[in-house]
Amino acid sequence: EAGVAQSPRYKIIEKRQSVAFWCNPISGHATLYWYQQILGQGPKLLIQFQNNGVVDDSQLPKDRFSAERLKGVDSTLKIQPAKLEDSAVYLCASSLVGLQSSYNEQFFGPGTRLTVL
Amino acid sequence: AQSVSQHNHHVILSEAASLELGCNYSYGGTVNLFWYVQYPGQHLQLLLKYFSGDPLVKGIKGFEAEFIKSKFSFNLRKPSVQWSDTAEYFCAVNTNAGKSTFGDGTTLTVKP
């Protein structure tokens, strides 16, 4: 079974530039998550999708971050414009059944390490 | 809002020593509890999980965790660690609404 795919693996940008990350979840997984993991901290949920609808985006800084999951499969997360404090690893995860997602194990991708200079 | 506390940021043990990593959460409702592990250079992966029933759950590689509801705790244990257990360990809580919260992780270093 193929795992969660993410690209790029690394990205270095200047502050105020834009950046986009891509995630392809495990086939058949209805729920998709984007996390931000700052060095020394645990993953912080940014947004959770069930199919192509947003379940939770309460911690997404909507003035600069946006995410979409068209067609309920792969997803993109965008930052525009980036700030120094956005330097982090951005993790994508997926899990089965959305309505009972609290019971389900999350499968994580390798992450994208973003450095903002 | 729910939160998860992992009290030990970095633990260093010798091989064959016993391990206990603390995890406490704050949330008044029903929760599902997880421990995830990240080995060097690898993805986060599930170690074990608790939903209901027996509060002592067993996971992969000889790990176990005990859910103590009265203490809001879900501590991870292993009787005898190996060098290959060197990794970062994350406790996570899911509410019935499906919201996930992770602790800040504990880095375990096992000396051979």
PDB file of C-alpha atoms in Angstrom:
ATOM      1  CA  GLU A   1       0.000   0.000   0.000  1.00  0.00           C
ATOM      2  CA  ALA A   2       1.422   3.365  -0.983  1.00  0.00           C
ATOM      3  CA  GLY A   3       1.790   5.863   1.828  1.00  0.00           C
ATOM      4  CA  VAL A   4       1.007   9.549   2.047  1.00  0.00           C
ATOM      5  CA  ALA A   5       3.018  11.471  -0.537  1.00  0.00           C
ATOM      6  CA  GLN A   6       4.180  15.038  -0.076  1.00  0.00           C
ATOM      7  CA  SER A   7       6.172  17.435  -2.194  1.00  0.00           C
ATOM      8  CA  PRO A   8       8.478  19.195  -2.171  1.00  0.00           C
ATOM      9  CA  ARG A   9      10.529  17.722   0.655  1.00  0.00           C
ATOM     10  CA  TYR A  10      12.458  20.927   1.245  1.00  0.00           C
ATOM     11  CA  LYS A  11      11.813  24.543   0.373  1.00  0.00           C
ATOM     12  CA  ILE A  12      13.767  27.715   1.093  1.00  0.00           C
ATOM     13  CA  ILE A  13      12.156  31.072   0.375  1.00  0.00           C
ATOM     14  CA  GLU A  14      12.546  34.717   1.288  1.00  0.00           C
ATOM     15  CA  LYS A  15      10.024  36.352   3.593  1.00  0.00           C
ATOM     16  CA  ARG A  16       7.028  37.823   1.793  1.00  0.00           C
ATOM     17  CA  GLN A  17       7.307  35.223  -0.967  1.00  0.00           C
ATOM     18  CA  SER A  18       4.625  32.613  -1.613  1.00  0.00           C
ATOM     19  CA  VAL A  19       4.919  28.856  -1.338  1.00  0.00           C
ATOM     20  CA  ALA A  20       2.678  25.858  -1.945  1.00  0.00           C
ATOM     21  CA  PHE A  21       2.811  22.313  -0.658  1.00  0.00           C
ATOM     22  CA  TRP A  22       1.121  19.283  -2.157  1.00  0.00           C
ATOM     23  CA  CYS A  23      -0.206  16.146  -0.491  1.00  0.00           C
ATOM     24  CA  ASN A  24      -1.643  12.943  -1.913  1.00  0.00           C
ATOM     25  CA  PRO A  25      -3.258  10.810   0.811  1.00  0.00           C
ATOM     26  CA  ILE A  26      -3.585   7.061   0.952  1.00  0.00           C
ATOM     27  CA  SER A  27      -6.186   5.864  -1.530  1.00  0.00           C
ATOM     28  CA  GLY A  28      -9.623   5.634   0.061  1.00  0.00           C
ATOM     29  CA  HIS A  29      -8.828   7.805   3.069  1.00  0.00           C
ATOM     30  CA  ALA A  30     -11.647  10.293   3.517  1.00  0.00           C
ATOM     31  CA  THR A  31      -9.961  12.503   6.078  1.00  0.00           C
ATOM     32  CA  LEU A  32      -6.899  14.629   5.370  1.00  0.00           C
ATOM     33  CA  TYR A  33      -4.988  16.756   7.850  1.00  0.00           C
ATOM     34  CA  TRP A  34      -2.346  19.460   7.525  1.00  0.00           C
ATOM     35  CA  TYR A  35      -0.100  20.048  10.523  1.00  0.00           C
ATOM     36  CA  GLN A  36       2.607  22.592  11.257  1.00  0.00           C
ATOM     37  CA  GLN A  37       5.493  21.316  13.369  1.00  0.00           C
ATOM     38  CA  ILE A  38       7.895  23.943  14.647  1.00  0.00           C
ATOM     39  CA  LEU A  39      11.260  22.692  15.883  1.00  0.00           C
ATOM     40  CA  GLY A  40      10.958  21.359  19.428  1.00  0.00           C
ATOM     41  CA  GLN A  41       7.167  21.241  19.380  1.00  0.00           C
ATOM     42  CA  GLY A  42       4.518  18.709  18.502  1.00  0.00           C
ATOM     43  CA  PRO A  43       2.433  18.825  15.347  1.00  0.00           C
ATOM     44  CA  LYS A  44      -0.219  21.558  15.456  1.00  0.00           C
ATOM     45  CA  LEU A  45      -3.347  20.949  13.414  1.00  0.00           C
ATOM     46  CA  LEU A  46      -3.884  23.633  10.791  1.00  0.00           C
ATOM     47  CA  ILE A  47      -6.819  22.203   8.869  1.00  0.00           C
ATOM     48  CA  GLN A  48      -8.801  18.987   8.611  1.00  0.00           C
ATOM     49  CA  PHE A  49     -10.792  17.917   5.559  1.00  0.00           C
ATOM     50  CA  GLN A  50     -13.380  15.206   5.247  1.00  0.00           C
ATOM     51  CA  ASN A  51     -13.583  14.430   1.559  1.00  0.00           C
ATOM     52  CA  ASN A  52     -13.551  17.928   0.034  1.00  0.00           C
ATOM     53  CA  GLY A  53     -15.209  19.722   2.954  1.00  0.00           C
ATOM     54  CA  VAL A  54     -13.463  21.510   5.812  1.00  0.00           C
ATOM     55  CA  VAL A  55     -14.091  19.967   9.250  1.00  0.00           C
ATOM     56  CA  ASP A  56     -11.804  22.170  11.326  1.00  0.00           C
ATOM     57  CA  ASP A  57      -9.681  25.165  10.360  1.00  0.00           C
ATOM     58  CA  SER A  58      -9.793  26.982  13.670  1.00  0.00           C
ATOM     59  CA  GLN A  59      -5.990  27.187  13.940  1.00  0.00           C
ATOM     60  CA  LEU A  60      -5.299  28.137  10.330  1.00  0.00           C
ATOM     61  CA  PRO A  61      -3.976  31.729  10.024  1.00  0.00           C
ATOM     62  CA  LYS A  62      -6.434  32.603   7.301  1.00  0.00           C
ATOM     63  CA  ASP A  63      -4.873  35.956   6.492  1.00  0.00           C
ATOM     64  CA  ARG A  64      -1.905  34.161   4.917  1.00  0.00           C
ATOM     65  CA  PHE A  65      -2.622  30.431   4.799  1.00  0.00           C
ATOM     66  CA  SER A  66      -5.092  28.701   2.515  1.00  0.00           C
ATOM     67  CA  ALA A  67      -5.780  25.079   1.706  1.00  0.00           C
ATOM     68  CA  GLU A  68      -7.986  23.204  -0.665  1.00  0.00           C
ATOM     69  CA  ARG A  69      -8.881  19.627  -1.417  1.00  0.00           C
ATOM     70  CA  LEU A  70     -10.605  19.664  -4.745  1.00  0.00           C
ATOM     71  CA  LYS A  71     -12.289  16.392  -5.721  1.00  0.00           C
ATOM     72  CA  GLY A  72     -11.691  15.061  -2.224  1.00  0.00           C
ATOM     73  CA  VAL A  73      -8.346  13.454  -3.011  1.00  0.00           C
ATOM     74  CA  ASP A  74      -5.109  15.408  -3.056  1.00  0.00           C
ATOM     75  CA  SER A  75      -4.648  18.725  -1.332  1.00  0.00           C
ATOM     76  CA  THR A  76      -2.541  21.866  -1.493  1.00  0.00           C
ATOM     77  CA  LEU A  77      -1.556  24.192   1.325  1.00  0.00           C
ATOM     78  CA  LYS A  78      -0.421  27.691   0.415  1.00  0.00           C
ATOM     79  CA  ILE A  79       1.288  30.441   2.370  1.00  0.00           C
ATOM     80  CA  GLN A  80       1.124  33.960   0.941  1.00  0.00           C
ATOM     81  CA  PRO A  81       3.056  35.950   2.036  1.00  0.00           C
ATOM     82  CA  ALA A  82       5.442  33.928   4.183  1.00  0.00           C
ATOM     83  CA  LYS A  83       6.878  35.200   7.460  1.00  0.00           C
ATOM     84  CA  LEU A  84      10.007  34.138   9.308  1.00  0.00           C
ATOM     85  CA  GLU A  85       7.904  32.373  11.937  1.00  0.00           C
ATOM     86  CA  ASP A  86       6.423  30.087   9.274  1.00  0.00           C
ATOM     87  CA  SER A  87       9.696  28.142   9.206  1.00  0.00           C
ATOM     88  CA  ALA A  88       8.604  24.634  10.172  1.00  0.00           C
ATOM     89  CA  VAL A  89       7.896  21.161   8.886  1.00  0.00           C
ATOM     90  CA  TYR A  90       4.476  20.882   7.273  1.00  0.00           C
ATOM     91  CA  LEU A  91       3.011  17.438   7.715  1.00  0.00           C
ATOM     92  CA  CYS A  92       0.148  15.896   5.839  1.00  0.00           C
ATOM     93  CA  ALA A  93      -1.740  12.943   7.284  1.00  0.00           C
ATOM     94  CA  SER A  94      -4.755  10.922   6.261  1.00  0.00           C
ATOM     95  CA  SER A  95      -7.140   8.517   7.937  1.00  0.00           C
ATOM     96  CA  LEU A  96     -10.159   6.402   7.132  1.00  0.00           C
ATOM     97  CA  VAL A  97     -13.813   7.086   7.868  1.00  0.00           C
ATOM     98  CA  GLY A  98     -14.430  10.758   8.443  1.00  0.00           C
ATOM     99  CA  LEU A  99     -17.418  10.724  10.762  1.00  0.00           C
ATOM    100  CA  GLN A 100     -15.610   8.493  13.229  1.00  0.00           C
ATOM    101  CA  SER A 101     -12.201   9.938  12.569  1.00  0.00           C
ATOM    102  CA  SER A 102     -11.474  10.191  16.275  1.00  0.00           C
ATOM    103  CA  TYR A 103     -11.085   6.404  16.339  1.00  0.00           C
ATOM    104  CA  ASN A 104      -8.749   6.224  13.458  1.00  0.00           C
ATOM    105  CA  GLU A 105      -5.037   6.070  13.204  1.00  0.00           C
ATOM    106  CA  GLN A 106      -3.480   8.853  11.181  1.00  0.00           C
ATOM    107  CA  PHE A 107      -0.918   7.960   8.530  1.00  0.00           C
ATOM    108  CA  PHE A 108       1.703  10.634   8.048  1.00  0.00           C
ATOM    109  CA  GLY A 109       3.700  11.725   5.058  1.00  0.00           C
ATOM    110  CA  PRO A 110       7.413  12.620   5.184  1.00  0.00           C
ATOM    111  CA  GLY A 111       6.695  16.332   5.563  1.00  0.00           C
ATOM    112  CA  THR A 112       7.983  19.434   3.825  1.00  0.00           C
ATOM    113  CA  ARG A 113      10.679  21.379   5.633  1.00  0.00           C
ATOM    114  CA  LEU A 114      10.169  25.094   4.976  1.00  0.00           C
ATOM    115  CA  THR A 115      12.854  27.647   5.738  1.00  0.00           C
ATOM    116  CA  VAL A 116      11.912  31.319   5.460  1.00  0.00           C
ATOM    117  CA  LEU A 117      14.883  33.692   5.277  1.00  0.00           C
TER     118      LEU A 117
ATOM    119  CA  ALA B   1      -9.693  23.754  24.613  1.00  0.00           C
ATOM    120  CA  GLN B   2      -7.929  20.451  24.940  1.00  0.00           C
ATOM    121  CA  SER B   3      -4.208  20.240  25.603  1.00  0.00           C
ATOM    122  CA  VAL B   4      -1.603  17.514  25.999  1.00  0.00           C
ATOM    123  CA  SER B   5       1.434  17.690  28.263  1.00  0.00           C
ATOM    124  CA  GLN B   6       4.497  15.521  27.972  1.00  0.00           C
ATOM    125  CA  HIS B   7       6.629  16.286  30.964  1.00  0.00           C
ATOM    126  CA  ASN B   8       9.895  14.751  29.821  1.00  0.00           C
ATOM    127  CA  HIS B   9      11.479  16.556  26.904  1.00  0.00           C
ATOM    128  CA  HIS B  10      14.562  14.376  26.669  1.00  0.00           C
ATOM    129  CA  VAL B  11      15.190  11.013  28.301  1.00  0.00           C
ATOM    130  CA  ILE B  12      18.505   9.180  28.165  1.00  0.00           C
ATOM    131  CA  LEU B  13      18.641   5.508  29.153  1.00  0.00           C
ATOM    132  CA  SER B  14      21.019   2.608  28.873  1.00  0.00           C
ATOM    133  CA  GLU B  15      19.940  -0.535  27.062  1.00  0.00           C
ATOM    134  CA  ALA B  16      17.803  -2.875  29.170  1.00  0.00           C
ATOM    135  CA  ALA B  17      16.607  -0.041  31.406  1.00  0.00           C
ATOM    136  CA  SER B  18      12.881   0.396  31.944  1.00  0.00           C
ATOM    137  CA  LEU B  19      11.049   3.267  30.326  1.00  0.00           C
ATOM    138  CA  GLU B  20       8.084   5.335  31.371  1.00  0.00           C
ATOM    139  CA  LEU B  21       7.074   8.473  29.471  1.00  0.00           C
ATOM    140  CA  GLY B  22       4.408  10.678  30.977  1.00  0.00           C
ATOM    141  CA  CYS B  23       1.402  12.074  29.129  1.00  0.00           C
ATOM    142  CA  ASN B  24      -1.404  14.104  30.667  1.00  0.00           C
ATOM    143  CA  TYR B  25      -4.287  15.708  28.841  1.00  0.00           C
ATOM    144  CA  SER B  26      -6.940  18.215  29.680  1.00  0.00           C
ATOM    145  CA  TYR B  27     -10.387  17.666  28.236  1.00  0.00           C
ATOM    146  CA  GLY B  28     -13.627  17.028  30.032  1.00  0.00           C
ATOM    147  CA  GLY B  29     -15.277  14.737  27.520  1.00  0.00           C
ATOM    148  CA  THR B  30     -14.598  11.358  26.013  1.00  0.00           C
ATOM    149  CA  VAL B  31     -11.231  11.031  24.339  1.00  0.00           C
ATOM    150  CA  ASN B  32      -9.305   8.561  22.292  1.00  0.00           C
ATOM    151  CA  LEU B  33      -5.606   8.350  23.051  1.00  0.00           C
ATOM    152  CA  PHE B  34      -2.612   7.587  20.897  1.00  0.00           C
ATOM    153  CA  TRP B  35       1.132   7.290  21.085  1.00  0.00           C
ATOM    154  CA  TYR B  36       3.034   7.938  17.876  1.00  0.00           C
ATOM    155  CA  VAL B  37       6.751   7.405  17.299  1.00  0.00           C
ATOM    156  CA  GLN B  38       9.168   8.984  14.870  1.00  0.00           C
ATOM    157  CA  TYR B  39      12.392   7.071  14.330  1.00  0.00           C
ATOM    158  CA  PRO B  40      15.333   9.050  12.923  1.00  0.00           C
ATOM    159  CA  GLY B  41      14.726   9.823   9.273  1.00  0.00           C
ATOM    160  CA  GLN B  42      11.299   8.197   9.213  1.00  0.00           C
ATOM    161  CA  HIS B  43       7.664   9.289   9.254  1.00  0.00           C
ATOM    162  CA  LEU B  44       5.501   9.547  12.316  1.00  0.00           C
ATOM    163  CA  GLN B  45       3.828   6.196  12.869  1.00  0.00           C
ATOM    164  CA  LEU B  46       1.359   4.730  15.336  1.00  0.00           C
ATOM    165  CA  LEU B  47       2.750   2.904  18.356  1.00  0.00           C
ATOM    166  CA  LEU B  48      -0.517   2.148  20.151  1.00  0.00           C
ATOM    167  CA  LYS B  49      -4.006   3.497  20.788  1.00  0.00           C
ATOM    168  CA  TYR B  50      -6.784   3.386  23.355  1.00  0.00           C
ATOM    169  CA  PHE B  51     -10.507   3.737  22.625  1.00  0.00           C
ATOM    170  CA  SER B  52     -12.359   1.838  25.329  1.00  0.00           C
ATOM    171  CA  GLY B  53     -12.274  -1.292  27.446  1.00  0.00           C
ATOM    172  CA  ASP B  54      -9.110  -2.545  29.113  1.00  0.00           C
ATOM    173  CA  PRO B  55      -7.149   0.557  30.144  1.00  0.00           C
ATOM    174  CA  LEU B  56      -3.866  -1.278  29.605  1.00  0.00           C
ATOM    175  CA  VAL B  57      -3.126  -1.399  25.910  1.00  0.00           C
ATOM    176  CA  LYS B  58      -0.273  -3.092  24.140  1.00  0.00           C
ATOM    177  CA  GLY B  59       1.396  -1.828  21.028  1.00  0.00           C
ATOM    178  CA  ILE B  60       4.193  -2.743  18.714  1.00  0.00           C
ATOM    179  CA  LYS B  61       7.753  -3.577  19.774  1.00  0.00           C
ATOM    180  CA  GLY B  62       6.846  -4.397  23.376  1.00  0.00           C
ATOM    181  CA  PHE B  63       5.394  -1.004  24.275  1.00  0.00           C
ATOM    182  CA  GLU B  64       2.318  -0.628  26.429  1.00  0.00           C
ATOM    183  CA  ALA B  65       0.356   2.267  27.880  1.00  0.00           C
ATOM    184  CA  GLU B  66      -2.100   2.630  30.716  1.00  0.00           C
ATOM    185  CA  PHE B  67      -5.078   4.960  30.648  1.00  0.00           C
ATOM    186  CA  ILE B  68      -5.910   6.304  34.104  1.00  0.00           C
ATOM    187  CA  LYS B  69      -9.088   8.327  33.675  1.00  0.00           C
ATOM    188  CA  SER B  70      -9.010   9.858  37.152  1.00  0.00           C
ATOM    189  CA  LYS B  71      -5.550  11.249  36.493  1.00  0.00           C
ATOM    190  CA  PHE B  72      -6.164  12.210  32.849  1.00  0.00           C
ATOM    191  CA  SER B  73      -3.010  10.272  32.049  1.00  0.00           C
ATOM    192  CA  PHE B  74      -1.835   7.863  29.366  1.00  0.00           C
ATOM    193  CA  ASN B  75       1.740   6.945  30.213  1.00  0.00           C
ATOM    194  CA  LEU B  76       3.880   4.879  27.883  1.00  0.00           C
ATOM    195  CA  ARG B  77       6.001   2.045  29.247  1.00  0.00           C
ATOM    196  CA  LYS B  78       8.500  -0.551  28.127  1.00  0.00           C
ATOM    197  CA  PRO B  79      10.202  -2.921  30.559  1.00  0.00           C
ATOM    198  CA  SER B  80      13.519  -3.120  28.712  1.00  0.00           C
ATOM    199  CA  VAL B  81      14.552  -0.628  26.041  1.00  0.00           C
ATOM    200  CA  GLN B  82      16.821  -1.329  23.114  1.00  0.00           C
ATOM    201  CA  TRP B  83      19.138   0.952  21.176  1.00  0.00           C
ATOM    202  CA  SER B  84      16.654   0.777  18.283  1.00  0.00           C
ATOM    203  CA  ASP B  85      14.021   2.486  20.460  1.00  0.00           C
ATOM    204  CA  THR B  86      15.910   5.752  20.080  1.00  0.00           C
ATOM    205  CA  ALA B  87      13.252   8.058  18.628  1.00  0.00           C
ATOM    206  CA  GLU B  88      10.855  10.875  19.363  1.00  0.00           C
ATOM    207  CA  TYR B  89       7.588   9.896  21.013  1.00  0.00           C
ATOM    208  CA  PHE B  90       4.365  11.894  20.769  1.00  0.00           C
ATOM    209  CA  CYS B  91       1.203  11.514  22.800  1.00  0.00           C
ATOM    210  CA  ALA B  92      -2.000  12.573  21.021  1.00  0.00           C
ATOM    211  CA  VAL B  93      -5.624  13.014  21.993  1.00  0.00           C
ATOM    212  CA  ASN B  94      -8.662  12.906  19.727  1.00  0.00           C
ATOM    213  CA  THR B  95     -12.026  14.159  20.881  1.00  0.00           C
ATOM    214  CA  ASN B  96     -15.297  12.692  19.608  1.00  0.00           C
ATOM    215  CA  ALA B  97     -15.512  15.652  17.266  1.00  0.00           C
ATOM    216  CA  GLY B  98     -12.391  14.303  15.616  1.00  0.00           C
ATOM    217  CA  LYS B  99     -10.119  17.135  16.744  1.00  0.00           C
ATOM    218  CA  SER B 100      -6.522  16.021  17.237  1.00  0.00           C
ATOM    219  CA  THR B 101      -4.051  17.527  19.677  1.00  0.00           C
ATOM    220  CA  PHE B 102      -0.444  16.419  20.031  1.00  0.00           C
ATOM    221  CA  GLY B 103       1.988  16.890  22.874  1.00  0.00           C
ATOM    222  CA  ASP B 104       5.389  18.451  22.250  1.00  0.00           C
ATOM    223  CA  GLY B 105       7.120  15.098  22.216  1.00  0.00           C
ATOM    224  CA  THR B 106       9.805  13.315  24.222  1.00  0.00           C
ATOM    225  CA  THR B 107      13.147  12.496  22.664  1.00  0.00           C
ATOM    226  CA  LEU B 108      14.418   9.135  23.872  1.00  0.00           C
ATOM    227  CA  THR B 109      18.094   8.323  23.498  1.00  0.00           C
ATOM    228  CA  VAL B 110      19.136   4.771  24.335  1.00  0.00           C
ATOM    229  CA  LYS B 111      22.847   4.238  24.884  1.00  0.00           C
ATOM    230  CA  PRO B 112      24.174   0.868  23.719  1.00  0.00           C
TER     231      PRO B 112
END
